[in-house]
């Protein structure tokens, strides 16, 4: 194995000693979530037969139907759709939005502008006529966050004047450096406000948030939460897929969009994915705790090397994303080089900035993952623009993730010296 410098090894030893109580908190959350997951396996009498899939229409796919009950129980809601046929988080979110919204309705985002990939779904970008929500006569409004919090007063006021069908919340800050990630309790209190208005759904983009806290948004009153199986809840084993979980009514409406009216959730061959989806959920609390430990380690190391980090290493965490403001293109490239060289796949590759379609600035990415694009695995990306922030997440195991972080630290501190 390539040498990691003595200075880096010493810094990591110090970091791990200081972080012990922080890591213990992540482990406590994982224990609580693991208990919930295992209880759901017991209550639903999971047997080996559930791990096998179906083909064709997938009628009476016991594995699929039972997994959806397990997801509902674990998330704390009535129903769920958990499908390998959902191609990504964006697709799952589109199913949720198109499932619930009708012409003339208003979609109200209350955490500022949603994740970039939803621009074309909503119709904020892209050609007219492409089948966006806007094409179907669905209006979009947004209320920006105020000092990092949802502006509940403005939300109340807007709901009172009518026409809103969905109040939309993005839990994780995603790649918006200028906002904070919401603790699930704040989404819960928003649910109280929203549900004073019958017929309005509270829908949560839950990407990167699953199992970081012991409760999920739907357990605290949201109508629907949506996420990707190649992030937290897939536990690193799901090869593709997405989920929607929430009230029976909301999930049923979404099922008609996922497949077709009249068919809903009753079809959909799970092929050979059931085993990965069950086992992935089983691993997920541990994998999420590992990702959180990697994030805290990176935060500690880079903060003490003089960089701004968010969250700080001992702050409460509500998603798995860590940002480090690296101050220069050179540092960003060094960081990504380190992460890439510490990855299990493509460790010999050197990431370079490139003009990614759809982005204004050049972007550099590091990802050497078993599942293509899986950001529950150790990965980093950074747009090349001040303050040269790298977004870092994942680590299937802490023991391997820390190696990537040590290499990133080695690379960056050698330049800085
Ligand atoms: C990952 C993510 C999505 C969906 O992205 P996909 O790449 O389509 O899976 C949506 N919102 C947030 C906040 C995300 O992190």
XYZ file of C-alpha atoms and ligand atoms in Angstrom:
432
model
C 0.000 0.000 0.000
C 1.237 3.484 -0.870
C 2.615 5.296 2.157
C 0.557 7.816 4.008
C 2.770 10.458 5.588
C 3.625 10.285 9.276
C 2.077 13.731 9.781
C -1.252 12.552 8.355
C -1.218 9.373 10.435
C -0.599 11.443 13.574
C -3.389 13.882 12.676
C -5.814 10.995 12.149
C -4.917 9.360 15.483
C -5.583 12.631 17.239
C -8.824 13.121 15.294
C -10.120 9.665 16.112
C -9.449 10.164 19.822
C -11.351 13.464 19.853
C -14.146 12.079 17.681
C -14.828 8.977 19.806
C -17.902 10.480 21.518
C -19.137 11.840 18.158
C -18.804 8.393 16.561
C -20.598 6.883 19.565
C -23.602 9.107 18.842
C -23.746 7.823 15.242
C -23.562 4.240 16.531
C -26.423 4.878 18.985
C -28.668 6.113 16.151
C -27.678 3.104 14.038
C -28.632 0.763 16.908
C -32.091 2.295 17.215
C -32.696 2.148 13.465
C -31.317 -1.399 13.206
C -33.763 -2.512 15.880
C -36.630 -0.982 13.905
C -35.499 -2.716 10.721
C -35.038 -6.107 12.324
C -38.429 -5.812 14.075
C -40.035 -5.132 10.706
C -38.348 -8.267 9.303
C -39.730 -10.300 12.256
C -43.237 -8.836 12.068
C -43.443 -9.545 8.357
C -42.067 -13.076 8.766
C -39.385 -12.667 6.112
C -38.297 -16.025 4.709
C -35.895 -17.133 2.036
C -38.700 -17.152 -0.517
C -38.954 -13.361 -0.218
C -35.442 -12.947 -1.540
C -36.330 -14.474 -4.897
C -37.864 -12.327 -7.564
C -40.467 -12.590 -10.263
C -40.484 -12.016 -14.016
C -43.073 -10.771 -16.492
C -45.924 -8.855 -14.860
C -44.691 -9.710 -11.400
C -48.140 -10.537 -10.013
C -48.089 -11.678 -6.396
C -44.431 -10.865 -5.964
C -44.304 -11.653 -2.238
C -40.788 -10.350 -1.887
C -41.714 -6.981 -3.381
C -45.004 -6.611 -1.480
C -43.430 -7.574 1.838
C -40.435 -5.280 1.335
C -42.824 -2.393 0.745
C -44.593 -3.209 4.044
C -41.215 -3.325 5.769
C -40.216 0.068 4.353
C -43.535 1.545 5.513
C -43.038 0.149 9.011
C -39.408 1.288 9.254
C -40.130 4.794 7.948
C -43.224 5.045 10.166
C -46.031 5.360 7.630
C -48.844 3.413 5.972
C -47.473 2.399 2.585
C -44.463 2.457 0.296
C -43.279 1.792 -3.244
C -39.765 0.325 -3.378
C -38.814 -0.535 -6.918
C -35.813 -1.330 -9.049
C -37.797 0.111 -11.980
C -37.404 3.595 -10.505
C -34.240 4.709 -12.272
C -32.999 7.423 -9.880
C -33.918 9.831 -7.125
C -35.087 12.339 -9.717
C -37.393 9.742 -11.269
C -38.840 8.874 -7.844
C -39.437 12.578 -7.170
C -41.089 13.002 -10.584
C -43.386 10.045 -9.847
C -44.334 11.717 -6.563
C -45.022 15.119 -8.093
C -46.898 13.898 -11.194
C -48.764 11.394 -9.022
C -50.267 14.037 -6.757
C -50.544 17.202 -8.866
C -53.365 18.002 -11.286
C -53.752 20.800 -13.860
C -54.330 24.130 -12.150
C -52.661 23.035 -8.890
C -49.719 24.878 -7.397
C -46.496 23.226 -6.257
C -45.007 25.319 -3.450
C -41.362 24.730 -2.596
C -40.598 26.099 0.873
C -36.857 25.362 0.985
C -35.915 27.633 -1.896
C -35.125 26.217 -5.307
C -35.251 22.403 -5.381
C -32.350 20.186 -6.457
C -31.072 21.049 -9.942
C -32.339 17.898 -11.631
C -35.926 18.947 -10.821
C -35.654 22.127 -12.929
C -36.785 20.323 -16.063
C -39.384 18.262 -14.190
C -41.020 21.426 -12.892
C -40.476 23.323 -16.149
C -38.046 25.942 -14.812
C -35.695 24.862 -17.593
C -35.949 22.828 -20.754
C -38.099 23.085 -23.832
C -41.792 23.804 -23.627
C -43.628 20.690 -24.751
C -41.273 18.201 -23.090
C -43.958 17.040 -20.663
C -42.915 19.002 -17.586
C -45.335 19.912 -14.812
C -45.631 23.346 -16.407
C -46.718 21.745 -19.692
C -49.579 20.153 -17.785
C -50.696 23.488 -16.360
C -49.180 23.024 -12.916
C -47.918 26.229 -11.359
C -44.744 26.551 -9.365
C -43.997 28.952 -6.520
C -41.190 29.060 -4.024
C -40.560 30.541 -0.607
C -36.903 30.949 0.291
C -35.563 29.950 3.669
C -35.021 32.735 6.193
C -31.830 32.644 8.283
C -31.596 28.930 7.554
C -35.154 28.158 8.649
C -38.395 27.542 6.767
C -40.331 30.807 6.711
C -43.451 29.349 8.368
C -45.225 32.682 8.528
C -44.935 33.138 4.747
C -46.003 29.502 4.209
C -49.109 29.975 6.397
C -50.008 33.120 4.527
C -49.613 31.489 1.116
C -51.612 28.391 2.108
C -54.454 30.583 3.379
C -54.938 32.086 -0.078
C -55.541 28.628 -1.605
C -54.557 26.686 -4.720
C -51.545 24.877 -3.247
C -51.645 21.082 -3.580
C -48.075 20.239 -2.545
C -45.803 21.868 -0.022
C -42.376 20.613 -1.044
C -39.392 20.347 1.282
C -35.848 19.333 0.414
C -34.394 17.970 3.649
C -30.726 17.959 2.664
C -28.913 21.071 1.591
C -27.745 19.030 -1.385
C -25.352 21.152 -3.385
C -26.714 24.458 -2.120
C -23.935 25.785 0.082
C -26.068 28.695 1.253
C -28.644 26.759 3.250
C -28.652 24.300 6.091
C -29.967 20.764 6.165
C -33.217 20.462 8.085
C -33.524 18.368 11.207
C -36.497 16.065 10.827
C -38.233 17.736 13.800
C -38.559 20.985 11.829
C -40.273 19.096 9.000
C -42.582 17.605 11.627
C -43.598 21.013 12.899
C -44.193 22.215 9.330
C -46.555 19.228 8.921
C -48.733 20.721 11.672
C -49.010 23.974 9.714
C -49.672 22.257 6.380
C -52.355 19.933 7.721
C -54.475 22.818 8.941
C -55.294 22.985 5.232
C -57.122 19.829 4.122
C -56.118 18.404 0.765
C -52.557 19.792 0.862
C -49.756 17.213 0.766
C -46.409 17.719 2.482
C -43.828 16.032 0.244
C -40.184 15.629 1.272
C -37.144 15.087 -0.932
C -35.415 12.836 1.614
C -32.256 12.092 -0.407
C -29.162 11.696 1.821
C -31.319 11.950 4.951
C -32.450 8.377 5.644
C -31.356 6.908 8.987
C -29.189 9.868 9.941
C -31.763 10.501 12.667
C -33.901 7.882 14.402
C -37.134 9.297 12.944
C -38.058 9.916 9.334
C -40.202 12.799 8.004
C -43.301 10.647 7.399
C -43.227 9.428 11.018
C -43.539 13.065 12.085
C -46.414 13.937 9.780
C -45.156 14.387 6.211
C -47.464 12.775 3.627
C -44.698 11.450 1.419
C -40.922 11.086 1.523
C -38.883 10.139 -1.479
C -35.363 8.862 -1.982
C -32.837 6.896 -3.988
C -31.738 3.326 -3.334
C -28.167 4.059 -4.431
C -27.950 6.440 -1.497
C -28.629 5.744 2.208
C -31.472 3.192 2.334
C -29.890 0.859 -0.221
C -27.030 0.212 2.180
C -24.583 0.059 -0.719
C -26.057 -3.183 -2.038
C -28.920 -1.932 -4.209
C -27.758 -1.734 -7.789
C -30.528 0.666 -8.827
C -33.927 1.896 -7.653
C -35.888 4.419 -5.671
C -38.641 4.556 -3.087
C -41.652 6.612 -2.051
C -43.162 6.159 1.415
C -46.138 7.852 3.032
C -49.876 7.786 3.510
C -51.949 5.092 1.811
C -53.677 7.729 -0.283
C -50.517 9.484 -1.469
C -48.699 6.244 -2.266
C -51.693 4.861 -4.156
C -51.907 7.991 -6.321
C -48.183 7.728 -7.037
C -48.525 4.056 -7.945
C -50.877 5.037 -10.776
C -48.175 7.298 -12.152
C -45.399 4.754 -11.619
C -47.244 2.119 -13.649
C -50.690 3.101 -14.860
C -54.175 3.864 -13.575
C -55.933 0.570 -12.976
C -52.658 -1.240 -12.368
C -50.906 0.665 -9.606
C -48.591 -1.188 -7.236
C -49.805 -4.683 -8.073
C -47.413 -5.307 -10.916
C -43.718 -4.842 -11.453
C -41.339 -7.773 -11.651
C -38.573 -7.465 -9.096
C -36.318 -9.647 -11.259
C -33.306 -10.516 -9.138
C -33.181 -7.377 -7.018
C -35.164 -8.439 -3.945
C -32.191 -9.948 -2.151
C -30.108 -6.790 -2.600
C -32.969 -4.564 -1.502
C -33.622 -6.588 1.685
C -29.978 -7.034 2.539
C -29.200 -3.415 1.657
C -31.848 -2.163 4.065
C -30.446 -4.529 6.680
C -26.980 -2.991 6.267
C -28.179 0.596 5.825
C -27.963 1.857 9.442
C -24.363 0.639 9.722
C -23.405 2.032 6.323
C -24.980 5.412 7.116
C -23.082 5.503 10.434
C -19.860 4.770 8.520
C -20.560 7.587 6.081
C -21.220 9.948 8.990
C -17.930 8.945 10.642
C -16.070 9.609 7.390
C -17.733 13.020 7.142
C -16.837 13.931 10.723
C -13.244 12.754 10.239
C -12.835 14.870 7.105
C -14.410 17.834 8.880
C -12.014 17.544 11.824
C -8.884 17.110 9.726
C -9.540 19.879 7.230
C -10.795 22.315 9.866
C -7.540 21.872 11.788
C -5.602 22.324 8.559
C -7.197 25.777 8.281
C -10.153 25.201 5.950
C -13.792 26.095 6.536
C -15.894 22.953 6.926
C -19.630 22.425 7.227
C -20.982 20.842 9.338
C -18.245 21.245 11.921
C -16.947 17.940 13.240
C -18.979 17.908 16.459
C -22.188 19.471 15.135
C -25.451 17.494 14.958
C -25.798 15.993 11.478
C -29.002 15.674 9.481
C -27.578 14.288 6.238
C -24.348 12.598 5.120
C -22.907 15.520 3.144
C -19.710 17.271 4.210
C -18.394 20.411 2.597
C -14.856 21.745 2.749
C -13.959 25.147 1.307
C -10.581 24.399 -0.202
C -9.777 27.864 -1.516
C -8.235 26.929 -4.869
C -8.638 24.748 -7.944
C -5.331 23.111 -7.112
C -6.568 22.037 -3.685
C -9.842 20.729 -5.094
C -7.972 18.612 -7.622
C -5.618 17.362 -4.902
C -8.556 16.429 -2.662
C -10.338 14.552 -5.446
C -7.107 12.830 -6.478
C -6.736 11.561 -2.908
C -10.314 10.303 -2.656
C -10.053 8.591 -6.043
C -6.734 6.935 -5.212
C -8.264 5.608 -1.981
C -11.301 4.078 -3.712
C -11.723 0.348 -4.312
C -12.502 0.746 -8.033
C -10.515 2.861 -10.525
C -7.990 3.848 -7.863
C -5.369 4.438 -10.580
C -7.442 7.087 -12.367
C -6.755 10.834 -12.016
C -9.890 12.992 -11.879
C -9.741 16.142 -14.029
C -12.114 19.133 -14.201
C -14.419 19.053 -17.218
C -17.278 20.976 -18.788
C -20.197 18.882 -17.688
C -23.336 19.519 -19.757
C -25.856 21.579 -17.824
C -23.332 23.166 -15.461
C -22.023 26.718 -15.752
C -18.633 25.997 -14.164
C -16.226 23.160 -14.785
C -16.730 20.286 -12.343
C -14.287 17.747 -10.935
C -15.504 14.468 -9.475
C -13.979 11.568 -7.624
C -15.836 8.278 -7.445
C -14.478 4.776 -7.534
C -17.655 2.905 -6.741
C -19.008 -0.641 -7.048
C -22.339 0.770 -8.216
C -22.054 3.449 -10.868
C -22.878 6.862 -9.426
C -23.707 5.534 -5.965
C -23.055 8.406 -3.606
C -23.446 6.339 -0.442
C -20.018 5.122 -1.537
C -16.998 7.342 -0.976
C -17.277 10.188 -3.490
C -16.621 13.878 -3.935
C -17.482 16.566 -6.415
C -16.692 20.213 -6.767
C -17.596 22.982 -9.191
C -14.479 25.020 -10.017
C -15.487 28.385 -8.585
C -14.821 30.350 -5.378
C -14.820 29.463 -2.533
C -13.753 26.175 -4.149
C -16.070 24.023 -2.084
C -15.833 20.271 -2.338
C -18.954 18.234 -1.527
C -17.955 14.974 -0.028
C -20.089 12.025 1.034
C -20.192 8.332 1.669
C -17.941 5.537 2.702
C -19.455 2.042 2.779
C -17.197 1.174 5.692
C -15.383 3.586 7.978
C -12.232 1.481 7.788
C -11.923 1.957 4.025
C -13.414 5.454 3.870
C -10.780 6.787 6.257
C -8.078 5.665 3.842
C -9.558 7.815 1.074
C -9.785 10.751 3.470
C -6.176 10.271 4.646
C -5.013 10.296 1.049
C -7.039 13.423 0.297
C -5.545 15.094 3.371
C -2.061 13.987 2.395
C -2.452 15.417 -1.109
C -3.890 18.756 0.025
C -1.484 19.362 2.911
C 1.512 18.543 0.721
C 0.471 21.323 -1.677
C -0.281 23.780 1.102
C 3.133 23.246 2.708
C -29.363 12.827 -5.146
C -30.428 13.799 -4.902
C -31.563 13.861 -5.710
C -31.806 12.935 -6.872
O -30.723 12.770 -7.658
P -30.502 11.500 -8.637
O -29.114 11.737 -9.065
O -31.514 11.601 -9.683
O -30.670 10.263 -7.829
C -32.525 14.791 -5.399
N -32.390 15.616 -4.354
C -31.312 15.587 -3.544
C -31.222 16.527 -2.391
C -30.307 14.678 -3.790
O -29.252 14.630 -2.985
